[in-house]
PDB file of C-alpha atoms in Angstrom:
ATOM      1  CA  GLY A 492       0.000   0.000   0.000  1.00 78.00           C
ATOM      2  CA  GLN A 493       0.897   3.638  -0.210  1.00 87.00           C
ATOM      3  CA  ASN A 494       2.029   5.407   2.909  1.00 91.00           C
ATOM      4  CA  ILE A 495       3.503   8.608   4.246  1.00 96.00           C
ATOM      5  CA  ASP A 496       5.173   8.762   7.655  1.00 96.00           C
ATOM      6  CA  GLN A 497       6.055  11.882   9.552  1.00 97.00           C
ATOM      7  CA  PRO A 498       6.366  12.620  13.275  1.00 97.00           C
ATOM      8  CA  THR A 499       3.174  13.599  15.032  1.00 95.00           C
ATOM      9  CA  GLU A 500       4.599  16.483  17.005  1.00 97.00           C
ATOM     10  CA  MET A 501       7.854  18.374  17.460  1.00 98.00           C
ATOM     11  CA  THR A 502       8.922  21.177  19.762  1.00 98.00           C
ATOM     12  CA  ALA A 503      11.608  23.750  19.043  1.00 97.00           C
ATOM     13  CA  THR A 504      12.848  27.053  20.396  1.00 97.00           C
ATOM     14  CA  GLU A 505      12.417  30.440  18.821  1.00 97.00           C
ATOM     15  CA  GLY A 506      15.485  31.348  16.768  1.00 97.00           C
ATOM     16  CA  ALA A 507      16.616  27.742  16.430  1.00 97.00           C
ATOM     17  CA  ILE A 508      16.540  25.307  13.504  1.00 98.00           C
ATOM     18  CA  VAL A 509      14.216  22.327  13.162  1.00 98.00           C
ATOM     19  CA  GLN A 510      14.092  19.491  10.644  1.00 98.00           C
ATOM     20  CA  ILE A 511      10.823  17.676   9.964  1.00 98.00           C
ATOM     21  CA  ASN A 512      11.294  14.305   8.300  1.00 98.00           C
ATOM     22  CA  CYS A 513       8.983  12.491   5.936  1.00 98.00           C
ATOM     23  CA  THR A 514       9.297   9.016   4.462  1.00 98.00           C
ATOM     24  CA  TYR A 515       7.052   7.823   1.693  1.00 97.00           C
ATOM     25  CA  GLN A 516       6.096   4.629  -0.092  1.00 96.00           C
ATOM     26  CA  THR A 517       4.139   5.176  -3.277  1.00 95.00           C
ATOM     27  CA  SER A 518       3.392   3.412  -6.525  1.00 93.00           C
ATOM     28  CA  GLY A 519       5.661   5.472  -8.702  1.00 93.00           C
ATOM     29  CA  PHE A 520       6.704   8.982  -7.846  1.00 94.00           C
ATOM     30  CA  ASN A 521       5.931  12.361  -9.360  1.00 93.00           C
ATOM     31  CA  GLY A 522       7.064  14.816  -6.760  1.00 95.00           C
ATOM     32  CA  LEU A 523       6.839  15.647  -3.098  1.00 96.00           C
ATOM     33  CA  PHE A 524       5.086  18.623  -1.529  1.00 96.00           C
ATOM     34  CA  TRP A 525       5.245  20.364   1.812  1.00 97.00           C
ATOM     35  CA  TYR A 526       2.326  22.414   3.091  1.00 97.00           C
ATOM     36  CA  GLN A 527       1.900  24.552   6.183  1.00 97.00           C
ATOM     37  CA  GLN A 528      -1.396  24.584   8.028  1.00 94.00           C
ATOM     38  CA  HIS A 529      -2.101  26.954  10.887  1.00 94.00           C
ATOM     39  CA  ALA A 530      -4.794  25.905  13.324  1.00 89.00           C
ATOM     40  CA  GLY A 531      -8.252  26.503  11.888  1.00 85.00           C
ATOM     41  CA  GLU A 532      -6.895  27.477   8.487  1.00 88.00           C
ATOM     42  CA  ALA A 533      -6.422  25.804   5.120  1.00 89.00           C
ATOM     43  CA  PRO A 534      -3.080  24.284   4.094  1.00 93.00           C
ATOM     44  CA  THR A 535      -0.787  26.582   2.118  1.00 94.00           C
ATOM     45  CA  PHE A 536       1.924  25.453  -0.278  1.00 94.00           C
ATOM     46  CA  LEU A 537       5.531  25.670   0.902  1.00 95.00           C
ATOM     47  CA  SER A 538       7.695  23.635  -1.440  1.00 95.00           C
ATOM     48  CA  TYR A 539       7.932  21.060  -4.195  1.00 94.00           C
ATOM     49  CA  ASN A 540      10.746  18.597  -4.924  1.00 95.00           C
ATOM     50  CA  VAL A 541      10.881  16.187  -7.813  1.00 94.00           C
ATOM     51  CA  LEU A 542      14.659  15.803  -8.203  1.00 95.00           C
ATOM     52  CA  ASP A 543      17.137  14.777  -5.527  1.00 97.00           C
ATOM     53  CA  GLY A 544      18.684  17.563  -3.554  1.00 97.00           C
ATOM     54  CA  LEU A 545      17.943  20.648  -1.569  1.00 96.00           C
ATOM     55  CA  GLU A 546      15.565  23.426  -2.564  1.00 93.00           C
ATOM     56  CA  GLU A 547      16.021  26.609  -0.575  1.00 94.00           C
ATOM     57  CA  LYS A 548      13.383  29.280  -0.219  1.00 90.00           C
ATOM     58  CA  GLY A 549      14.196  31.889   2.382  1.00 94.00           C
ATOM     59  CA  ARG A 550      14.108  30.424   5.887  1.00 96.00           C
ATOM     60  CA  PHE A 551      12.598  27.195   4.588  1.00 97.00           C
ATOM     61  CA  SER A 552      14.430  24.458   2.686  1.00 97.00           C
ATOM     62  CA  SER A 553      13.238  21.088   1.481  1.00 97.00           C
ATOM     63  CA  PHE A 554      15.331  18.047   0.656  1.00 98.00           C
ATOM     64  CA  LEU A 555      14.529  14.942  -1.343  1.00 98.00           C
ATOM     65  CA  SER A 556      16.189  11.561  -1.760  1.00 98.00           C
ATOM     66  CA  ARG A 557      14.172   9.458  -4.173  1.00 97.00           C
ATOM     67  CA  SER A 558      16.307   6.359  -3.665  1.00 96.00           C
ATOM     68  CA  LYS A 559      15.552   6.452   0.065  1.00 96.00           C
ATOM     69  CA  GLY A 560      11.948   7.587  -0.228  1.00 97.00           C
ATOM     70  CA  TYR A 561      12.821  10.408   2.126  1.00 97.00           C
ATOM     71  CA  SER A 562      12.322  14.128   2.416  1.00 98.00           C
ATOM     72  CA  TYR A 563      12.767  16.729   5.078  1.00 98.00           C
ATOM     73  CA  LEU A 564      11.662  20.288   5.633  1.00 98.00           C
ATOM     74  CA  LEU A 565      14.229  22.512   7.329  1.00 98.00           C
ATOM     75  CA  LEU A 566      13.074  25.636   9.084  1.00 98.00           C
ATOM     76  CA  LYS A 567      15.723  28.152  10.165  1.00 97.00           C
ATOM     77  CA  GLU A 568      15.574  31.148  12.493  1.00 97.00           C
ATOM     78  CA  LEU A 569      12.308  29.901  13.914  1.00 98.00           C
ATOM     79  CA  GLN A 570       9.638  32.444  14.694  1.00 97.00           C
ATOM     80  CA  MET A 571       6.569  32.053  16.857  1.00 97.00           C
ATOM     81  CA  LYS A 572       4.399  32.334  13.746  1.00 96.00           C
ATOM     82  CA  ASP A 573       5.979  29.102  12.462  1.00 97.00           C
ATOM     83  CA  SER A 574       3.904  27.201  15.003  1.00 97.00           C
ATOM     84  CA  ALA A 575       1.674  25.147  12.724  1.00 97.00           C
ATOM     85  CA  SER A 576       1.187  21.699  11.279  1.00 96.00           C
ATOM     86  CA  TYR A 577       3.416  20.724   8.378  1.00 97.00           C
ATOM     87  CA  LEU A 578       1.980  18.272   5.871  1.00 97.00           C
ATOM     88  CA  CYS A 579       4.053  16.096   3.589  1.00 97.00           C
ATOM     89  CA  ALA A 580       2.408  14.756   0.416  1.00 96.00           C
ATOM     90  CA  ALA A 581       3.785  12.574  -2.378  1.00 96.00           C
ATOM     91  CA  ARG A 582       2.355  12.284  -5.862  1.00 94.00           C
ATOM     92  CA  ASP A 583       2.179   8.760  -7.242  1.00 92.00           C
ATOM     93  CA  SER A 584       2.334   7.456 -10.809  1.00 91.00           C
ATOM     94  CA  ASN A 585      -1.382   8.212 -11.271  1.00 88.00           C
ATOM     95  CA  TYR A 586      -0.745  11.794 -10.146  1.00 86.00           C
ATOM     96  CA  GLN A 587      -2.747  11.159  -6.995  1.00 89.00           C
ATOM     97  CA  LEU A 588      -1.551  12.936  -3.871  1.00 92.00           C
ATOM     98  CA  ILE A 589      -0.861  10.758  -0.844  1.00 93.00           C
ATOM     99  CA  TRP A 590      -0.937  12.835   2.332  1.00 95.00           C
ATOM    100  CA  GLY A 591       0.822  12.394   5.627  1.00 95.00           C
ATOM    101  CA  ALA A 592      -1.064  13.088   8.849  1.00 93.00           C
ATOM    102  CA  GLY A 593       1.016  16.179   9.476  1.00 95.00           C
ATOM    103  CA  THR A 594       3.595  17.210  12.051  1.00 97.00           C
ATOM    104  CA  LYS A 595       2.466  19.692  14.663  1.00 96.00           C
ATOM    105  CA  LEU A 596       5.348  22.064  15.347  1.00 98.00           C
ATOM    106  CA  ILE A 597       5.321  23.910  18.660  1.00 98.00           C
ATOM    107  CA  ILE A 598       7.658  26.872  18.998  1.00 97.00           C
ATOM    108  CA  LYS A 599       8.636  27.956  22.499  1.00 96.00           C
ATOM    109  CA  PRO A 600      10.117  31.340  23.373  1.00 94.00           C
TER     110      PRO A 600
ATOM    111  CA  SER B 790      -2.440  31.651  -7.923  1.00 74.00           C
ATOM    112  CA  ALA B 791      -6.175  31.171  -7.515  1.00 84.00           C
ATOM    113  CA  VAL B 792      -8.472  32.655  -4.906  1.00 90.00           C
ATOM    114  CA  ILE B 793     -11.053  30.218  -3.599  1.00 94.00           C
ATOM    115  CA  SER B 794     -14.106  31.302  -1.659  1.00 94.00           C
ATOM    116  CA  GLN B 795     -15.779  28.592   0.345  1.00 96.00           C
ATOM    117  CA  LYS B 796     -18.908  28.778   2.453  1.00 95.00           C
ATOM    118  CA  PRO B 797     -20.159  28.218   5.020  1.00 96.00           C
ATOM    119  CA  SER B 798     -16.982  28.552   7.036  1.00 95.00           C
ATOM    120  CA  ARG B 799     -18.568  26.587   9.843  1.00 95.00           C
ATOM    121  CA  ASP B 800     -21.902  25.156  10.831  1.00 96.00           C
ATOM    122  CA  ILE B 801     -23.522  23.077  13.514  1.00 97.00           C
ATOM    123  CA  CYS B 802     -25.938  20.553  12.094  1.00 95.00           C
ATOM    124  CA  GLN B 803     -28.471  18.111  13.437  1.00 96.00           C
ATOM    125  CA  ARG B 804     -28.186  14.404  12.816  1.00 97.00           C
ATOM    126  CA  GLY B 805     -30.080  13.301   9.735  1.00 97.00           C
ATOM    127  CA  THR B 806     -29.982  16.652   7.955  1.00 97.00           C
ATOM    128  CA  SER B 807     -27.980  17.602   4.867  1.00 97.00           C
ATOM    129  CA  LEU B 808     -25.723  20.557   4.229  1.00 97.00           C
ATOM    130  CA  THR B 809     -24.375  21.958   0.982  1.00 98.00           C
ATOM    131  CA  ILE B 810     -20.946  23.563   0.827  1.00 98.00           C
ATOM    132  CA  GLN B 811     -20.197  26.004  -1.962  1.00 98.00           C
ATOM    133  CA  CYS B 812     -16.852  26.663  -3.599  1.00 97.00           C
ATOM    134  CA  GLN B 813     -16.159  29.564  -5.961  1.00 97.00           C
ATOM    135  CA  VAL B 814     -12.858  30.054  -7.800  1.00 95.00           C
ATOM    136  CA  ASP B 815     -11.737  33.334  -9.347  1.00 94.00           C
ATOM    137  CA  SER B 816     -10.493  31.634 -12.511  1.00 92.00           C
ATOM    138  CA  GLN B 817     -11.637  28.807 -14.750  1.00 92.00           C
ATOM    139  CA  VAL B 818     -10.266  25.408 -13.761  1.00 91.00           C
ATOM    140  CA  THR B 819     -10.790  21.980 -15.236  1.00 89.00           C
ATOM    141  CA  MET B 820     -10.854  19.990 -12.032  1.00 91.00           C
ATOM    142  CA  MET B 821     -11.943  20.846  -8.528  1.00 95.00           C
ATOM    143  CA  PHE B 822     -11.149  18.582  -5.603  1.00 96.00           C
ATOM    144  CA  TRP B 823     -13.093  17.988  -2.415  1.00 97.00           C
ATOM    145  CA  TYR B 824     -11.173  16.861   0.669  1.00 97.00           C
ATOM    146  CA  ARG B 825     -12.101  15.933   4.195  1.00 96.00           C
ATOM    147  CA  GLN B 826      -9.839  16.485   7.183  1.00 93.00           C
ATOM    148  CA  GLN B 827     -10.953  14.885  10.414  1.00 90.00           C
ATOM    149  CA  PRO B 828      -9.398  16.091  13.675  1.00 83.00           C
ATOM    150  CA  GLY B 829      -5.754  15.126  13.868  1.00 79.00           C
ATOM    151  CA  GLN B 830      -5.982  13.227  10.620  1.00 84.00           C
ATOM    152  CA  SER B 831      -4.520  13.454   7.172  1.00 84.00           C
ATOM    153  CA  LEU B 832      -6.318  15.039   4.237  1.00 92.00           C
ATOM    154  CA  THR B 833      -8.561  12.515   2.497  1.00 94.00           C
ATOM    155  CA  LEU B 834      -9.746  13.061  -1.052  1.00 95.00           C
ATOM    156  CA  ILE B 835     -13.499  12.599  -1.358  1.00 97.00           C
ATOM    157  CA  ALA B 836     -13.942  13.199  -5.077  1.00 96.00           C
ATOM    158  CA  THR B 837     -12.787  15.073  -8.135  1.00 95.00           C
ATOM    159  CA  ALA B 838     -15.361  17.302  -9.830  1.00 94.00           C
ATOM    160  CA  ASN B 839     -15.143  17.901 -13.565  1.00 89.00           C
ATOM    161  CA  GLN B 840     -17.389  20.314 -15.384  1.00 84.00           C
ATOM    162  CA  GLY B 841     -19.939  18.591 -17.552  1.00 81.00           C
ATOM    163  CA  SER B 842     -19.512  15.106 -16.156  1.00 83.00           C
ATOM    164  CA  GLU B 843     -20.161  13.165 -12.999  1.00 87.00           C
ATOM    165  CA  ALA B 844     -17.681  13.474 -10.197  1.00 93.00           C
ATOM    166  CA  THR B 845     -15.125  10.738  -9.650  1.00 94.00           C
ATOM    167  CA  TYR B 846     -15.330   9.358  -6.122  1.00 96.00           C
ATOM    168  CA  GLU B 847     -12.525   7.791  -4.120  1.00 94.00           C
ATOM    169  CA  SER B 848     -12.826   4.477  -2.384  1.00 93.00           C
ATOM    170  CA  GLY B 849     -15.085   4.749   0.619  1.00 94.00           C
ATOM    171  CA  PHE B 850     -17.095   7.699  -0.685  1.00 96.00           C
ATOM    172  CA  VAL B 851     -20.338   7.415  -2.651  1.00 96.00           C
ATOM    173  CA  ILE B 852     -22.488   9.831  -4.588  1.00 96.00           C
ATOM    174  CA  ASP B 853     -25.582   9.236  -2.471  1.00 97.00           C
ATOM    175  CA  LYS B 854     -23.760  10.423   0.621  1.00 97.00           C
ATOM    176  CA  PHE B 855     -21.687  13.180  -0.996  1.00 97.00           C
ATOM    177  CA  PRO B 856     -23.456  14.457  -4.111  1.00 96.00           C
ATOM    178  CA  ILE B 857     -21.402  17.002  -6.038  1.00 96.00           C
ATOM    179  CA  SER B 858     -22.393  19.573  -8.607  1.00 94.00           C
ATOM    180  CA  ARG B 859     -20.105  21.286 -11.102  1.00 94.00           C
ATOM    181  CA  PRO B 860     -22.273  23.556 -13.249  1.00 92.00           C
ATOM    182  CA  ASN B 861     -19.402  25.600 -14.694  1.00 92.00           C
ATOM    183  CA  LEU B 862     -15.622  26.018 -14.633  1.00 93.00           C
ATOM    184  CA  THR B 863     -15.538  28.274 -11.569  1.00 94.00           C
ATOM    185  CA  PHE B 864     -18.046  26.749  -9.165  1.00 95.00           C
ATOM    186  CA  SER B 865     -18.805  23.501  -7.363  1.00 96.00           C
ATOM    187  CA  THR B 866     -20.893  22.294  -4.456  1.00 97.00           C
ATOM    188  CA  LEU B 867     -20.521  19.344  -2.111  1.00 97.00           C
ATOM    189  CA  THR B 868     -23.501  18.108  -0.134  1.00 98.00           C
ATOM    190  CA  VAL B 869     -23.055  16.026   2.988  1.00 98.00           C
ATOM    191  CA  SER B 870     -26.277  14.028   3.188  1.00 98.00           C
ATOM    192  CA  ASN B 871     -28.067  12.437   6.107  1.00 97.00           C
ATOM    193  CA  MET B 872     -25.344  13.567   8.464  1.00 97.00           C
ATOM    194  CA  SER B 873     -24.161  11.680  11.513  1.00 96.00           C
ATOM    195  CA  PRO B 874     -21.632  12.728  14.163  1.00 95.00           C
ATOM    196  CA  GLU B 875     -18.978  10.787  12.235  1.00 94.00           C
ATOM    197  CA  ASP B 876     -19.298  13.387   9.473  1.00 96.00           C
ATOM    198  CA  SER B 877     -18.019  16.095  11.797  1.00 95.00           C
ATOM    199  CA  SER B 878     -14.961  17.309   9.972  1.00 95.00           C
ATOM    200  CA  ILE B 879     -13.395  20.083   7.965  1.00 95.00           C
ATOM    201  CA  TYR B 880     -14.323  19.934   4.286  1.00 97.00           C
ATOM    202  CA  LEU B 881     -11.931  21.615   1.883  1.00 97.00           C
ATOM    203  CA  CYS B 882     -12.324  22.606  -1.726  1.00 97.00           C
ATOM    204  CA  SER B 883      -9.145  22.824  -3.810  1.00 96.00           C
ATOM    205  CA  VAL B 884      -7.864  23.411  -7.326  1.00 94.00           C
ATOM    206  CA  GLU B 885      -4.567  22.727  -9.036  1.00 89.00           C
ATOM    207  CA  ILE B 886      -2.564  25.588 -10.425  1.00 80.00           C
ATOM    208  CA  GLY B 887       0.370  24.763 -12.664  1.00 73.00           C
ATOM    209  CA  GLY B 888       3.740  26.434 -12.581  1.00 57.00           C
ATOM    210  CA  SER B 889       7.396  25.863 -11.786  1.00 54.00           C
ATOM    211  CA  GLY B 890       7.071  22.281 -12.968  1.00 58.00           C
ATOM    212  CA  ALA B 891       4.441  21.338 -10.447  1.00 72.00           C
ATOM    213  CA  ASN B 892       0.694  21.412 -10.267  1.00 81.00           C
ATOM    214  CA  VAL B 893       0.187  22.918  -6.829  1.00 88.00           C
ATOM    215  CA  LEU B 894      -3.001  22.458  -4.860  1.00 91.00           C
ATOM    216  CA  THR B 895      -4.571  25.641  -3.567  1.00 92.00           C
ATOM    217  CA  PHE B 896      -7.234  25.251  -0.890  1.00 94.00           C
ATOM    218  CA  GLY B 897     -10.278  27.158   0.147  1.00 93.00           C
ATOM    219  CA  ALA B 898     -10.493  28.195   3.786  1.00 93.00           C
ATOM    220  CA  GLY B 899     -12.525  25.103   4.618  1.00 94.00           C
ATOM    221  CA  SER B 900     -15.929  24.402   6.087  1.00 96.00           C
ATOM    222  CA  ARG B 901     -15.904  23.096   9.651  1.00 95.00           C
ATOM    223  CA  LEU B 902     -19.000  20.978  10.254  1.00 96.00           C
ATOM    224  CA  THR B 903     -20.110  19.766  13.653  1.00 96.00           C
ATOM    225  CA  VAL B 904     -22.921  17.221  13.685  1.00 96.00           C
ATOM    226  CA  LEU B 905     -24.819  16.790  16.932  1.00 95.00           C
TER     227      LEU B 905
END
């Protein structure tokens, strides 16, 4: 079956760096997405990786290793507003999105 | 990017009733997607709505329970029929917008339904 695994919850300190991991098992692969979802709000797009390597976008970076079925989202210089859930989603060979349950990130001052 | 207006934003419903959620997009799109997100759970695709044809439902979801309309390229509705407390969830409308090599899902703000 198809599956996405990511930690349920993580805690980090304001100003620090945190890495949220995601492993996926899909039938074929057509890219991996990271979304941010604040409580009570809709998910918003953060990043997309389809080739191996690191994609950097400001304070946020996303990494992909297709051979390992692994991705991570790296958040630097954490701010209180980064407290949110982070959803990992992989697109399979049928272009269907398989979603993880999300990682709730708690930022402490 | 697309702007999606979804309503109602929230509602409290009685068991056995039905509620229709509306989704309006500010541009024409081929496909619109309806998702459900139960508390603490992943996003689950209910169905894909194409203009001019019947919606395509995912495993575990049926048209009688979740009828969908798609009268034009900017609008869709999802009805949650004969509701039970298990239908309490956030329902999200979304569209795909292409660019930068990826078709990115953009979501409406969601409709939070509580069934008593």
